[in-house]
mmCIF file of C-alpha atoms in Angstrom:
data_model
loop_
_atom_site.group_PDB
_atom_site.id
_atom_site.type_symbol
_atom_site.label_atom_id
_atom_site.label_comp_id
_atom_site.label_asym_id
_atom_site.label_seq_id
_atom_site.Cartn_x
_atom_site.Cartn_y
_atom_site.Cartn_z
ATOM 1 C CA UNK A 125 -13.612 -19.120 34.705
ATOM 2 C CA UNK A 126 -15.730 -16.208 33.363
ATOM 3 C CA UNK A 127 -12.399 -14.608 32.301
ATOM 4 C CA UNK A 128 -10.897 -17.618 30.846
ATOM 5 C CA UNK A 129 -14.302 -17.585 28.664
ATOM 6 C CA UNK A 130 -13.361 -14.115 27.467
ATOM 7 C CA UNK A 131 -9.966 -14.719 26.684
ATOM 8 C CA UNK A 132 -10.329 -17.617 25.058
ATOM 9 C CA UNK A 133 -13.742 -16.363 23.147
ATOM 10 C CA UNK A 134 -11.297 -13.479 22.040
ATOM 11 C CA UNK A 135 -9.727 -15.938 19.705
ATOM 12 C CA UNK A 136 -13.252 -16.993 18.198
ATOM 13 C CA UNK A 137 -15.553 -16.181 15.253
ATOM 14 C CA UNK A 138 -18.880 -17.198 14.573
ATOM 15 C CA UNK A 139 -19.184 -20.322 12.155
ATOM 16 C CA UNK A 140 -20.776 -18.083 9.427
ATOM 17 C CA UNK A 141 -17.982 -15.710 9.830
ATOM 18 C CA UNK A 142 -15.416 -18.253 9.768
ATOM 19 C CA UNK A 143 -16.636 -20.063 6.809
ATOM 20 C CA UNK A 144 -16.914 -16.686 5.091
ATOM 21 C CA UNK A 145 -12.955 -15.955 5.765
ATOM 22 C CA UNK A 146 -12.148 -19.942 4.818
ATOM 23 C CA UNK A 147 -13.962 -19.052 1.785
ATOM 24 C CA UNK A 148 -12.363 -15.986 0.781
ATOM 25 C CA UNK A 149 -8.765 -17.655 1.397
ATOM 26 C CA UNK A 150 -9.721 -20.191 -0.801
ATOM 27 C CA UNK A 151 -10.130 -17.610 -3.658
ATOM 28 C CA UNK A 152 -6.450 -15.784 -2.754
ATOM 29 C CA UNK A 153 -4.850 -19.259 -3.060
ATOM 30 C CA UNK A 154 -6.719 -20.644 -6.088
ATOM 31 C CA UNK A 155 -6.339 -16.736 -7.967
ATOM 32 C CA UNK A 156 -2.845 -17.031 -7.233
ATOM 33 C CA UNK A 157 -2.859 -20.905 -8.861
ATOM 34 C CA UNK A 158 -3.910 -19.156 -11.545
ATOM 35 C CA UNK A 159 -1.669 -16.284 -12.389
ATOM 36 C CA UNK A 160 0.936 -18.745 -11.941
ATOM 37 C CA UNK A 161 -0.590 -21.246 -14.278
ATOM 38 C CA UNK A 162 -1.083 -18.161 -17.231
ATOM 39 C CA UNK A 163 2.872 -16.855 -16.601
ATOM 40 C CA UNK A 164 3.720 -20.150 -17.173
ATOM 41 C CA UNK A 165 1.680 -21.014 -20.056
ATOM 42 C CA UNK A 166 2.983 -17.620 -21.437
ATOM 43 C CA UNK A 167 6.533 -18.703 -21.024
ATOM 44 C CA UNK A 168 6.050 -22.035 -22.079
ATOM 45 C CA UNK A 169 4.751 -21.179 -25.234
ATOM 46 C CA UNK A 170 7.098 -18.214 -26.045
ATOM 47 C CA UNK A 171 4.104 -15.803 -25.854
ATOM 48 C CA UNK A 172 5.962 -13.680 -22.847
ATOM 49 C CA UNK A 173 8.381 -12.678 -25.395
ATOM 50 C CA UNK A 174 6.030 -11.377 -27.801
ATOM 51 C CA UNK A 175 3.715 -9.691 -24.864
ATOM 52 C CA UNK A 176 6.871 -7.912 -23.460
ATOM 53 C CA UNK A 177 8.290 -6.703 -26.425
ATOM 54 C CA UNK A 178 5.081 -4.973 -27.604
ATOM 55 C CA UNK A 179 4.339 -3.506 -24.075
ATOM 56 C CA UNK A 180 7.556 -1.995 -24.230
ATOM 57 C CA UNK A 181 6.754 -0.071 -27.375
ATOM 58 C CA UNK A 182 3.666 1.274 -25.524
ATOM 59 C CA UNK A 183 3.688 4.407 -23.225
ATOM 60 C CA UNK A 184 3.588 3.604 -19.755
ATOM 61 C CA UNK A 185 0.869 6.153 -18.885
ATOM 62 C CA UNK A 186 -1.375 4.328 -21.308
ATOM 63 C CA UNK A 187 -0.267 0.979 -19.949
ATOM 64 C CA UNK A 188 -1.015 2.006 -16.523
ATOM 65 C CA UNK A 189 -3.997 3.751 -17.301
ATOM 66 C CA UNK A 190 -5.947 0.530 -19.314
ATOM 67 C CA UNK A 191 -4.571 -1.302 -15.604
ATOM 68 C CA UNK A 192 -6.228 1.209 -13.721
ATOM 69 C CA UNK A 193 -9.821 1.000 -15.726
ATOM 70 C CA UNK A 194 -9.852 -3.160 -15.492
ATOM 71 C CA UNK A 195 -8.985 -3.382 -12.125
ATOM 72 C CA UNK A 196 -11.450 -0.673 -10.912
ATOM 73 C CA UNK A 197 -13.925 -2.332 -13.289
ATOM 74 C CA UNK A 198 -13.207 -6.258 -12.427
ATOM 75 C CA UNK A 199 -13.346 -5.036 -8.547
ATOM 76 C CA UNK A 200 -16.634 -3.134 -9.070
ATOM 77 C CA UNK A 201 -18.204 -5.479 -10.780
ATOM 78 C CA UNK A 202 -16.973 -8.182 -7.824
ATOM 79 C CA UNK A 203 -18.189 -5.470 -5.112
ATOM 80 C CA UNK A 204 -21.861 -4.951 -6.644
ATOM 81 C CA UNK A 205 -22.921 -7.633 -8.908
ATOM 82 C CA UNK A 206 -25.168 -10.268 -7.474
ATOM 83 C CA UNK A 207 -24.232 -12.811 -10.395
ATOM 84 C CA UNK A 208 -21.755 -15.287 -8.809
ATOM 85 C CA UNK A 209 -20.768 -16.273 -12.202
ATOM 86 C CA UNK A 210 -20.119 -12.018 -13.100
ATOM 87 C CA UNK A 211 -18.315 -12.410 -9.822
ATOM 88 C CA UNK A 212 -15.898 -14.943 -10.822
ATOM 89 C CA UNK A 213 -15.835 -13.307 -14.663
ATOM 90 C CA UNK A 214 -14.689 -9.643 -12.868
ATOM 91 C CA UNK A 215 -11.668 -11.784 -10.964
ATOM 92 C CA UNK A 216 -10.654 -14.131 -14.016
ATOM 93 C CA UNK A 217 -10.411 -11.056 -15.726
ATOM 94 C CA UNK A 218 -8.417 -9.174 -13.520
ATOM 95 C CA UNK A 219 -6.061 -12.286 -13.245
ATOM 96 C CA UNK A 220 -5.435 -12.288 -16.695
ATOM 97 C CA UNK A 221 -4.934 -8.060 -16.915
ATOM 98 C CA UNK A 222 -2.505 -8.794 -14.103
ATOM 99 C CA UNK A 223 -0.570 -11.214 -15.654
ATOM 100 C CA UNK A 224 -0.252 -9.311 -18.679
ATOM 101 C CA UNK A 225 0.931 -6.325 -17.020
ATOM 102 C CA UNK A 226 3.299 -8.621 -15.255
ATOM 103 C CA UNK A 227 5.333 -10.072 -18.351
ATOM 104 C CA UNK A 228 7.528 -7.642 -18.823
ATOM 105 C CA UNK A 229 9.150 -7.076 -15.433
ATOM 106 C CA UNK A 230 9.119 -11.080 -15.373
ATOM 107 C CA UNK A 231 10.489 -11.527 -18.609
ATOM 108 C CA UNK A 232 13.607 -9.095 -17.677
ATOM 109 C CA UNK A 233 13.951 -10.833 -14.119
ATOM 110 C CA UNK A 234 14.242 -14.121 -16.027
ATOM 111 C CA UNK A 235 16.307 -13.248 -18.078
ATOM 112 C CA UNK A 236 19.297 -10.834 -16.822
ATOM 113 C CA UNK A 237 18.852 -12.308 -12.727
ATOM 114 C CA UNK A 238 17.668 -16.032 -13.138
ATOM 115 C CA UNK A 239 16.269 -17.378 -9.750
ATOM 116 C CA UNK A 240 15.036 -14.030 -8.372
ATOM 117 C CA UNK A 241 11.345 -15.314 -9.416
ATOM 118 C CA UNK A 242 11.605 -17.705 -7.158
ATOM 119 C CA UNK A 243 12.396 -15.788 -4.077
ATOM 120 C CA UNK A 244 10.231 -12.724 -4.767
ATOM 121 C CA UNK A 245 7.452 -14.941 -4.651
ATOM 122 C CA UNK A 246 8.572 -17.105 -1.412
ATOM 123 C CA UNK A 247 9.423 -13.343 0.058
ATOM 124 C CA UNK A 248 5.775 -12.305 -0.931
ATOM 125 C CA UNK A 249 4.027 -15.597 0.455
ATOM 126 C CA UNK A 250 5.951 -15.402 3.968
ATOM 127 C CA UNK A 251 4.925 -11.927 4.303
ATOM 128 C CA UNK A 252 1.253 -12.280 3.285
ATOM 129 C CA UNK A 253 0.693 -15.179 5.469
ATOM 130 C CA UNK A 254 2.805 -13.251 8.584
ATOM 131 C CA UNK A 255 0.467 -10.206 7.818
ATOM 132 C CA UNK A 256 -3.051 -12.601 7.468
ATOM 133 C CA UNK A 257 -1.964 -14.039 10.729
ATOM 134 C CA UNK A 258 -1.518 -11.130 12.570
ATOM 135 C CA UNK A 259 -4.858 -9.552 11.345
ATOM 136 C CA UNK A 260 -6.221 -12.902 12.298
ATOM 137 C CA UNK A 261 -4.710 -14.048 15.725
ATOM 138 C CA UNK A 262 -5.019 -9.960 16.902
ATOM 139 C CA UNK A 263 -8.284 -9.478 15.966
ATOM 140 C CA UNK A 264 -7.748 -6.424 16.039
ATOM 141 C CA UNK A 265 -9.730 -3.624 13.313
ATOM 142 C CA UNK A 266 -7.135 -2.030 10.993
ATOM 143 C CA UNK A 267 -9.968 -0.043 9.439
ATOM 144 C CA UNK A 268 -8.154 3.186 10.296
ATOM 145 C CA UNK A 269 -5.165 2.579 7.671
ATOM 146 C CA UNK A 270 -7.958 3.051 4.957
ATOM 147 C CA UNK A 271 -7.667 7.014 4.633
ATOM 148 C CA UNK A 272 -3.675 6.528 4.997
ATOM 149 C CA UNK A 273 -3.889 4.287 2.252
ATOM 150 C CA UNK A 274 -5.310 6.061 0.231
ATOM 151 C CA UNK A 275 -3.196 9.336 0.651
ATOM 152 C CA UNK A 276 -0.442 7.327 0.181
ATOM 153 C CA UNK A 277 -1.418 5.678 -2.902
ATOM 154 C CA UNK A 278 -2.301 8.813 -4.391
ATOM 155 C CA UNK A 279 0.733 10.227 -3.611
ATOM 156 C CA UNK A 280 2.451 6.712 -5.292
ATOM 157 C CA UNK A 281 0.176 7.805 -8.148
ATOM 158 C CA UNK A 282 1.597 11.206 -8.671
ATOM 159 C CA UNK A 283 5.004 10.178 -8.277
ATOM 160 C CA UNK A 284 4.667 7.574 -10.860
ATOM 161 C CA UNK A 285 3.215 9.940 -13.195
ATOM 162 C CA UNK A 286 5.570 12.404 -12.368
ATOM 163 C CA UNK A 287 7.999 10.287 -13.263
ATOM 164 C CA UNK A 288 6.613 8.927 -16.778
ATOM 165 C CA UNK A 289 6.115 12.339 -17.767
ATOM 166 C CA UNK A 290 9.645 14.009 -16.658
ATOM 167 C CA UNK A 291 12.002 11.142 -17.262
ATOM 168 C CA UNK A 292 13.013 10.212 -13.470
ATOM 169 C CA UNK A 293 13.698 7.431 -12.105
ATOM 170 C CA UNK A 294 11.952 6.872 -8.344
ATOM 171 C CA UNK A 295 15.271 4.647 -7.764
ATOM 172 C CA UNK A 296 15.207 2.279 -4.750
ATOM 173 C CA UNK A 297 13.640 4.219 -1.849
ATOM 174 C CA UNK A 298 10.204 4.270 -4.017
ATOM 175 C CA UNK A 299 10.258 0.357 -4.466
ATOM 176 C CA UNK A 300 10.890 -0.429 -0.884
ATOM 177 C CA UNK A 301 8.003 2.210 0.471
ATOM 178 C CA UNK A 302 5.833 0.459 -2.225
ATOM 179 C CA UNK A 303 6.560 -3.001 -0.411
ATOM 180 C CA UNK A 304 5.615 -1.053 2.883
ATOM 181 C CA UNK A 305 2.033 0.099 1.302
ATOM 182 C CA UNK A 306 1.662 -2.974 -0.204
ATOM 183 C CA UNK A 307 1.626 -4.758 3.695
ATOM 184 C CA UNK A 308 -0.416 -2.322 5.181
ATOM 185 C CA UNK A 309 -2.684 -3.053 2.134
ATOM 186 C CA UNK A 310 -2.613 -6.399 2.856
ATOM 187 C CA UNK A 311 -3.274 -6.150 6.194
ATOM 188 C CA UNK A 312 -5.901 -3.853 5.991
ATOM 189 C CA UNK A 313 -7.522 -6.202 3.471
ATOM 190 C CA UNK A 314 -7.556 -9.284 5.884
ATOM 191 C CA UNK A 315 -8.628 -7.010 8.864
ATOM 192 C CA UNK A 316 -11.853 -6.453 6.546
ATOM 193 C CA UNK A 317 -12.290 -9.549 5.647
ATOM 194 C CA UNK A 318 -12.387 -10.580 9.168
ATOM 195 C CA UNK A 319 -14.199 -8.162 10.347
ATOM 196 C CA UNK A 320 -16.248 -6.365 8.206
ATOM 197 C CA UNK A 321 -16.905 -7.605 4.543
ATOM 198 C CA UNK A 322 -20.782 -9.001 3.464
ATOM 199 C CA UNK A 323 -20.697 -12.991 3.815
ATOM 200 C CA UNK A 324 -21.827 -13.275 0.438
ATOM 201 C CA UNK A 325 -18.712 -11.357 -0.924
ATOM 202 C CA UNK A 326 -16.308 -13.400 -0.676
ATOM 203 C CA UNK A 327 -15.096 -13.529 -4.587
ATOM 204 C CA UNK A 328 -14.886 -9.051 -4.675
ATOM 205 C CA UNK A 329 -13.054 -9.748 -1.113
ATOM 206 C CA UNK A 330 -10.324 -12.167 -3.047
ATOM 207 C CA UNK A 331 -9.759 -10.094 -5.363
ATOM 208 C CA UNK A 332 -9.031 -6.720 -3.033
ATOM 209 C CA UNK A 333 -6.215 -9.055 -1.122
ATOM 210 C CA UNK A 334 -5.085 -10.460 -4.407
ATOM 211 C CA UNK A 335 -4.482 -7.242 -5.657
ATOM 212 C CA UNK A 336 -2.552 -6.355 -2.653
ATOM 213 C CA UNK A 337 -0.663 -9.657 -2.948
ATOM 214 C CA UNK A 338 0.313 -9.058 -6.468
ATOM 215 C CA UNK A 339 1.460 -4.932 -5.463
ATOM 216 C CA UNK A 340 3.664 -6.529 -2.877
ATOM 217 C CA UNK A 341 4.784 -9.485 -5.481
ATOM 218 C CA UNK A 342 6.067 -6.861 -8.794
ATOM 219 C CA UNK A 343 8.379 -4.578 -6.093
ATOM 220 C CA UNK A 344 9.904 -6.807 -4.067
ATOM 221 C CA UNK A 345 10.984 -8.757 -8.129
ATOM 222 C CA UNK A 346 12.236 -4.801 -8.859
ATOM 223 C CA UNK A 347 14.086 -4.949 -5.480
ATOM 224 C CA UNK A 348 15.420 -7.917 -6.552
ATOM 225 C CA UNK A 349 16.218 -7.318 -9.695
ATOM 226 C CA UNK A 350 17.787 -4.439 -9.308
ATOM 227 C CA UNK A 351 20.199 -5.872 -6.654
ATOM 228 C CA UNK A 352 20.969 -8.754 -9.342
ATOM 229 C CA UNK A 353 22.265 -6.342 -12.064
#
């Protein structure tokens, strides 16, 4: 009996815990409502036209650099702000840079390879959910693919740049490792919010998995895509 206990007590958090992670959940599903909601409203209205022609006049690097500074600033601001309503400002705004940022690659997917929308995103939600699960049902600590993380995303970093800056193409190899670190991001996301993150944090904690959501979302459309034409 006392190991039946463990086993099954193995499979349990704490109420606190487990209305922190119901919480947080929450937050991925009703951000991701909401990107939806603004790429639709941007299509609707013929904005995603005008967006993704004028992004395409921009540099990349600048593009990609302006990402860079909201994100880190909507996800510090999440992390370290005690103002629930800051909280929720640093995610709506991140939502909205993401969906911006998005246009383009969604505008081209909708318009050269109609219907790949639709299964990037069913591709993305299968995956995330598979990946929450595991994190969930294992409970197991995937702490340790922080550091390779963030090598690896450096070295994505570098190659992107790299790439802006000498006129190559990464080609398909970089979009499918991309969909790789994307998962483990996700995964090491959900083991933290399991496991680790404050109870009162679960808005900043949204917004790390949505962000890893949304990585995993724009390469598997360039997969996609790119099979399509």
């Amino acid at each position: 009996m006392e190991l039946e206990a463990q086993v099954s007590g193995q499979n349990t958090y704490g109420p606190s815990r487990e209305k922190f992670i119901a919480k947080t959940f929450n937050h991925l599903g009703g951000s991701i409502v909401a990107f939806t909601v603004i790429e639709m409203l941007f299509f609707a209205t013929g904005l995603s036209e005008t967006i993704a022609l004028a992004i395409f006049q921009l540099p990349w690097l600048a593009i990609m650099g302006a990402f860079m500074l909201i994100s880190w600033l909507a996800s510090r601001a999440a992390h370290t702000v005690e103002s629930k309503a800051m909280q929720y400002a640093a995610l709506g705004a991140f939502i909205v840079a993401e969906a911006i940022i998005f246009v383009p690659l969604l505008y081209v997917a909708n318009s050269y390879a109609p219907g790949v929308i639709t299964n990037a995103a069913v591709i993305t939600l299968i995956a995330t959910v598979a990946l929450i699960a595991i994190a969930y049902t294992s409970r197991k600590d995937f702490s340790f693919l922080g550091t390779i993380l963030k090598w690896a995303g450096l070295l994505a970093l570098v190659l992107v740049v790299s790439g802006v800056i000498f006129g190559f193409q990464l080609g398909m190899f970089f979009s499918v490792a991309m969909v790789a670190f994307a998962g483990g991001a996700i995964l090491y996301d959900a083991s933290n919010i399991i496991h680790h993150y404050d109870e009162e944090r679960y808005v900043g904690a949204a917004l790390e998995l949505f962000a890893s959501v949304a990585l995993m979302f724009w390469y598997i459309l360039r997969i996609l895509t790119s099979w399509r034409n």
